[in-house]
DNA sequence: TTCACTATTGATATGTTATAACATCCGAAG
DNA sequence: CTTCGGATGTTATAACATATCAATAGTGAA
């Protein structure tokens, strides 16, 4: 598992620029289209650096004239999720940018219940004990959701 | 990790009776009240043996005159979840009975995307690699969601 | 260029999941 | 018996998500 990333990102500006450029390159190479709405949606997720609901995203898009109805946000988010640039956090019904897009990975999330910051780590859960249990049961795993809720260091300090 | 339970429960009648009795005993000993709505809700989850949405439960309750408005179902489900008799499946926004209530455990679920049957296993994820990552990041895990979606043996056979 | 094709966007409506807020009931403790 | 807290009834609405169909724009072939 790689180190989780998210609670101490020193330079959002750089990671935003880098990841946007990577997304653009990825789309170019696959013939996908990173349209203005999609690009801006990804940028919003990168800048906010926490889990945002579809309607949160929609409000920000709408403020810039990039669409005002729910499908606009959901389509953009679906695209980003399918392309691997973002993930859906099921426990929050919210979305967050992927910190290492392009790589095929099974994300695991550490979600702060106070500030909603999300850190992304990797698991290889299907190779571990859950995978063993699934095989024993004859179950074929296609997708996994791993989400841990709790307190991030900053919020824990603030509470103490 | 215990074996997953759920894809081959031979005798629903027995497990229903047993688990209802256990829930009753647990409530008695803790001074909780397993009221008619709560008891019936648990029974519904046990009998169906798959993930049910709150409105599915509500429809069944309503058909028996046990309330007809959303809060009825949500309150009953919240009670069952808090008491450890049921779990919420975040990936489905649905609820399922716990197969070994009373024990403090971190459930992991195998969810068939076709028949929506849910098998429950245990993980000790906080003791594994995710726990290591969380500790390294200074993150305090309070609750974990582990859900694997895929195909159960029956549905896999049927598809083949 | 023009055409046909496909992906994307725009717009309206609706479906689904969940909770807020407040009134009322009812049983247990004092 | 009263009072107090948990449970329920009821209305309304918030929050999350998708179906549908029309309009538009980019792409490649004739």
mmCIF file with all atom_site columns, N, CA, C and O (backbone and C1' of nucleotides) in Angstrom, chain A residues 55 70-71 74-75 88 93 95, chain D residues 16-21 25-26:
data_model
loop_
_atom_site.group_PDB
_atom_site.id
_atom_site.type_symbol
_atom_site.label_atom_id
_atom_site.label_alt_id
_atom_site.label_comp_id
_atom_site.label_asym_id
_atom_site.label_entity_id
_atom_site.label_seq_id
_atom_site.pdbx_PDB_ins_code
_atom_site.Cartn_x
_atom_site.Cartn_y
_atom_site.Cartn_z
_atom_site.occupancy
_atom_site.B_iso_or_equiv
_atom_site.pdbx_formal_charge
_atom_site.auth_seq_id
_atom_site.auth_comp_id
_atom_site.auth_asym_id
_atom_site.auth_atom_id
_atom_site.pdbx_PDB_model_num
ATOM 1  N N     . UNK A 1 55 ? -24.393 18.277 -5.876  1.00 0.00 ? 55 UNK A N     1
ATOM 2  C CA    . UNK A 1 55 ? -25.046 19.578 -5.876  1.00 0.00 ? 55 UNK A CA    1
ATOM 3  C C     . UNK A 1 55 ? -24.098 20.689 -5.432  1.00 0.00 ? 55 UNK A C     1
ATOM 4  O O     . UNK A 1 55 ? -24.280 21.841 -5.809  1.00 0.00 ? 55 UNK A O     1
ATOM 5  N N     . UNK A 1 70 ? -29.077 19.455 -12.494 1.00 0.00 ? 70 UNK A N     1
ATOM 6  C CA    . UNK A 1 70 ? -28.365 18.290 -11.931 1.00 0.00 ? 70 UNK A CA    1
ATOM 7  C C     . UNK A 1 70 ? -27.649 17.421 -12.947 1.00 0.00 ? 70 UNK A C     1
ATOM 8  O O     . UNK A 1 70 ? -26.493 17.052 -12.712 1.00 0.00 ? 70 UNK A O     1
ATOM 9  N N     . UNK A 1 71 ? -28.265 17.080 -14.072 1.00 0.00 ? 71 UNK A N     1
ATOM 10 C CA    . UNK A 1 71 ? -27.555 16.187 -14.990 1.00 0.00 ? 71 UNK A CA    1
ATOM 11 C C     . UNK A 1 71 ? -26.186 16.704 -15.419 1.00 0.00 ? 71 UNK A C     1
ATOM 12 O O     . UNK A 1 71 ? -25.294 15.911 -15.700 1.00 0.00 ? 71 UNK A O     1
ATOM 13 N N     . UNK A 1 74 ? -23.857 15.533 -12.688 1.00 0.00 ? 74 UNK A N     1
ATOM 14 C CA    . UNK A 1 74 ? -23.760 14.072 -12.630 1.00 0.00 ? 74 UNK A CA    1
ATOM 15 C C     . UNK A 1 74 ? -23.038 13.511 -13.843 1.00 0.00 ? 74 UNK A C     1
ATOM 16 O O     . UNK A 1 74 ? -22.258 12.564 -13.728 1.00 0.00 ? 74 UNK A O     1
ATOM 17 N N     . UNK A 1 75 ? -23.285 14.089 -15.011 1.00 0.00 ? 75 UNK A N     1
ATOM 18 C CA    . UNK A 1 75 ? -22.596 13.597 -16.206 1.00 0.00 ? 75 UNK A CA    1
ATOM 19 C C     . UNK A 1 75 ? -21.096 13.834 -16.098 1.00 0.00 ? 75 UNK A C     1
ATOM 20 O O     . UNK A 1 75 ? -20.298 12.948 -16.410 1.00 0.00 ? 75 UNK A O     1
ATOM 21 N N     . UNK A 1 88 ? -16.157 8.029  -6.225  1.00 0.00 ? 88 UNK A N     1
ATOM 22 C CA    . UNK A 1 88 ? -17.335 8.326  -5.428  1.00 0.00 ? 88 UNK A CA    1
ATOM 23 C C     . UNK A 1 88 ? -17.140 7.763  -4.035  1.00 0.00 ? 88 UNK A C     1
ATOM 24 O O     . UNK A 1 88 ? -16.723 6.604  -3.880  1.00 0.00 ? 88 UNK A O     1
ATOM 25 N N     . UNK A 1 93 ? -22.135 9.873  -0.164  1.00 0.00 ? 93 UNK A N     1
ATOM 26 C CA    . UNK A 1 93 ? -22.776 10.264 -1.416  1.00 0.00 ? 93 UNK A CA    1
ATOM 27 C C     . UNK A 1 93 ? -22.074 11.503 -1.963  1.00 0.00 ? 93 UNK A C     1
ATOM 28 O O     . UNK A 1 93 ? -22.712 12.520 -2.249  1.00 0.00 ? 93 UNK A O     1
ATOM 29 N N     . UNK A 1 95 ? -18.118 13.061 -3.936  1.00 0.00 ? 95 UNK A N     1
ATOM 30 C CA    . UNK A 1 95 ? -17.108 12.742 -4.929  1.00 0.00 ? 95 UNK A CA    1
ATOM 31 C C     . UNK A 1 95 ? -15.794 13.434 -4.581  1.00 0.00 ? 95 UNK A C     1
ATOM 32 O O     . UNK A 1 95 ? -15.788 14.522 -4.011  1.00 0.00 ? 95 UNK A O     1
ATOM 33 P P     . DC  D 2 16 ? -26.664 15.720 -0.593  1.00 0.00 ? 16 DC  D P     1
ATOM 34 O "O5'" . DC  D 2 16 ? -27.154 14.589 -1.615  1.00 0.00 ? 16 DC  D "O5'" 1
ATOM 35 C "C5'" . DC  D 2 16 ? -27.385 13.273 -1.107  1.00 0.00 ? 16 DC  D "C5'" 1
ATOM 36 C "C4'" . DC  D 2 16 ? -27.925 12.420 -2.218  1.00 0.00 ? 16 DC  D "C4'" 1
ATOM 37 C "C3'" . DC  D 2 16 ? -27.056 12.394 -3.482  1.00 0.00 ? 16 DC  D "C3'" 1
ATOM 38 O "O3'" . DC  D 2 16 ? -26.779 11.038 -3.785  1.00 0.00 ? 16 DC  D "O3'" 1
ATOM 39 C "C1'" . DC  D 2 16 ? -29.315 12.744 -4.041  1.00 0.00 ? 16 DC  D "C1'" 1
ATOM 40 P P     . DA  D 2 17 ? -25.862 10.690 -5.076  1.00 0.00 ? 17 DA  D P     1
ATOM 41 O "O5'" . DA  D 2 17 ? -26.935 10.495 -6.232  1.00 0.00 ? 17 DA  D "O5'" 1
ATOM 42 C "C5'" . DA  D 2 17 ? -27.886 9.452  -6.120  1.00 0.00 ? 17 DA  D "C5'" 1
ATOM 43 C "C4'" . DA  D 2 17 ? -28.768 9.420  -7.343  1.00 0.00 ? 17 DA  D "C4'" 1
ATOM 44 C "C3'" . DA  D 2 17 ? -28.015 9.432  -8.678  1.00 0.00 ? 17 DA  D "C3'" 1
ATOM 45 O "O3'" . DA  D 2 17 ? -28.151 8.140  -9.234  1.00 0.00 ? 17 DA  D "O3'" 1
ATOM 46 C "C1'" . DA  D 2 17 ? -29.984 10.813 -8.711  1.00 0.00 ? 17 DA  D "C1'" 1
ATOM 47 P P     . DT  D 2 18 ? -27.613 7.804  -10.686 1.00 0.00 ? 18 DT  D P     1
ATOM 48 O "O5'" . DT  D 2 18 ? -28.909 8.027  -11.587 1.00 0.00 ? 18 DT  D "O5'" 1
ATOM 49 C "C5'" . DT  D 2 18 ? -30.128 7.405  -11.191 1.00 0.00 ? 18 DT  D "C5'" 1
ATOM 50 C "C4'" . DT  D 2 18 ? -31.212 7.730  -12.171 1.00 0.00 ? 18 DT  D "C4'" 1
ATOM 51 C "C3'" . DT  D 2 18 ? -30.863 7.533  -13.647 1.00 0.00 ? 18 DT  D "C3'" 1
ATOM 52 O "O3'" . DT  D 2 18 ? -31.921 6.806  -14.229 1.00 0.00 ? 18 DT  D "O3'" 1
ATOM 53 C "C1'" . DT  D 2 18 ? -31.844 9.623  -13.327 1.00 0.00 ? 18 DT  D "C1'" 1
ATOM 54 P P     . DA  D 2 19 ? -31.722 6.050  -15.618 1.00 0.00 ? 19 DA  D P     1
ATOM 55 O "O5'" . DA  D 2 19 ? -33.082 6.420  -16.368 1.00 0.00 ? 19 DA  D "O5'" 1
ATOM 56 C "C5'" . DA  D 2 19 ? -34.294 6.497  -15.599 1.00 0.00 ? 19 DA  D "C5'" 1
ATOM 57 C "C4'" . DA  D 2 19 ? -35.366 7.155  -16.441 1.00 0.00 ? 19 DA  D "C4'" 1
ATOM 58 C "C3'" . DA  D 2 19 ? -35.238 6.908  -17.947 1.00 0.00 ? 19 DA  D "C3'" 1
ATOM 59 O "O3'" . DA  D 2 19 ? -36.538 6.745  -18.484 1.00 0.00 ? 19 DA  D "O3'" 1
ATOM 60 C "C1'" . DA  D 2 19 ? -35.132 9.230  -17.517 1.00 0.00 ? 19 DA  D "C1'" 1
ATOM 61 P P     . DT  D 2 20 ? -36.703 6.239  -20.009 1.00 0.00 ? 20 DT  D P     1
ATOM 62 O "O5'" . DT  D 2 20 ? -36.982 7.600  -20.795 1.00 0.00 ? 20 DT  D "O5'" 1
ATOM 63 C "C5'" . DT  D 2 20 ? -37.811 8.591  -20.194 1.00 0.00 ? 20 DT  D "C5'" 1
ATOM 64 C "C4'" . DT  D 2 20 ? -37.810 9.847  -21.030 1.00 0.00 ? 20 DT  D "C4'" 1
ATOM 65 C "C3'" . DT  D 2 20 ? -37.457 9.631  -22.501 1.00 0.00 ? 20 DT  D "C3'" 1
ATOM 66 O "O3'" . DT  D 2 20 ? -38.471 10.220 -23.290 1.00 0.00 ? 20 DT  D "O3'" 1
ATOM 67 C "C1'" . DT  D 2 20 ? -36.228 11.430 -21.603 1.00 0.00 ? 20 DT  D "C1'" 1
ATOM 68 P P     . DC  D 2 21 ? -38.689 9.728  -24.826 1.00 0.00 ? 21 DC  D P     1
ATOM 69 O "O5'" . DC  D 2 21 ? -38.477 11.121 -25.559 1.00 0.00 ? 21 DC  D "O5'" 1
ATOM 70 C "C5'" . DC  D 2 21 ? -39.040 12.314 -24.988 1.00 0.00 ? 21 DC  D "C5'" 1
ATOM 71 C "C4'" . DC  D 2 21 ? -38.271 13.523 -25.467 1.00 0.00 ? 21 DC  D "C4'" 1
ATOM 72 C "C3'" . DC  D 2 21 ? -37.787 13.423 -26.932 1.00 0.00 ? 21 DC  D "C3'" 1
ATOM 73 O "O3'" . DC  D 2 21 ? -38.017 14.677 -27.546 1.00 0.00 ? 21 DC  D "O3'" 1
ATOM 74 C "C1'" . DC  D 2 21 ? -36.022 14.014 -25.543 1.00 0.00 ? 21 DC  D "C1'" 1
ATOM 75 P P     . DA  D 2 25 ? -23.387 24.608 -31.661 1.00 0.00 ? 25 DA  D P     1
ATOM 76 O "O5'" . DA  D 2 25 ? -22.214 23.557 -31.513 1.00 0.00 ? 25 DA  D "O5'" 1
ATOM 77 C "C5'" . DA  D 2 25 ? -21.873 23.070 -30.212 1.00 0.00 ? 25 DA  D "C5'" 1
ATOM 78 C "C4'" . DA  D 2 25 ? -20.905 21.908 -30.399 1.00 0.00 ? 25 DA  D "C4'" 1
ATOM 79 C "C3'" . DA  D 2 25 ? -19.869 22.158 -31.485 1.00 0.00 ? 25 DA  D "C3'" 1
ATOM 80 O "O3'" . DA  D 2 25 ? -18.676 21.501 -31.117 1.00 0.00 ? 25 DA  D "O3'" 1
ATOM 81 C "C1'" . DA  D 2 25 ? -21.084 20.266 -32.032 1.00 0.00 ? 25 DA  D "C1'" 1
ATOM 82 P P     . DG  D 2 26 ? -17.292 22.138 -31.495 1.00 0.00 ? 26 DG  D P     1
ATOM 83 O "O5'" . DG  D 2 26 ? -16.430 20.860 -31.912 1.00 0.00 ? 26 DG  D "O5'" 1
ATOM 84 C "C5'" . DG  D 2 26 ? -16.113 19.882 -30.919 1.00 0.00 ? 26 DG  D "C5'" 1
ATOM 85 C "C4'" . DG  D 2 26 ? -16.118 18.528 -31.553 1.00 0.00 ? 26 DG  D "C4'" 1
ATOM 86 C "C3'" . DG  D 2 26 ? -15.053 18.335 -32.650 1.00 0.00 ? 26 DG  D "C3'" 1
ATOM 87 O "O3'" . DG  D 2 26 ? -14.222 17.263 -32.254 1.00 0.00 ? 26 DG  D "O3'" 1
ATOM 88 C "C1'" . DG  D 2 26 ? -17.179 17.553 -33.364 1.00 0.00 ? 26 DG  D "C1'" 1
#
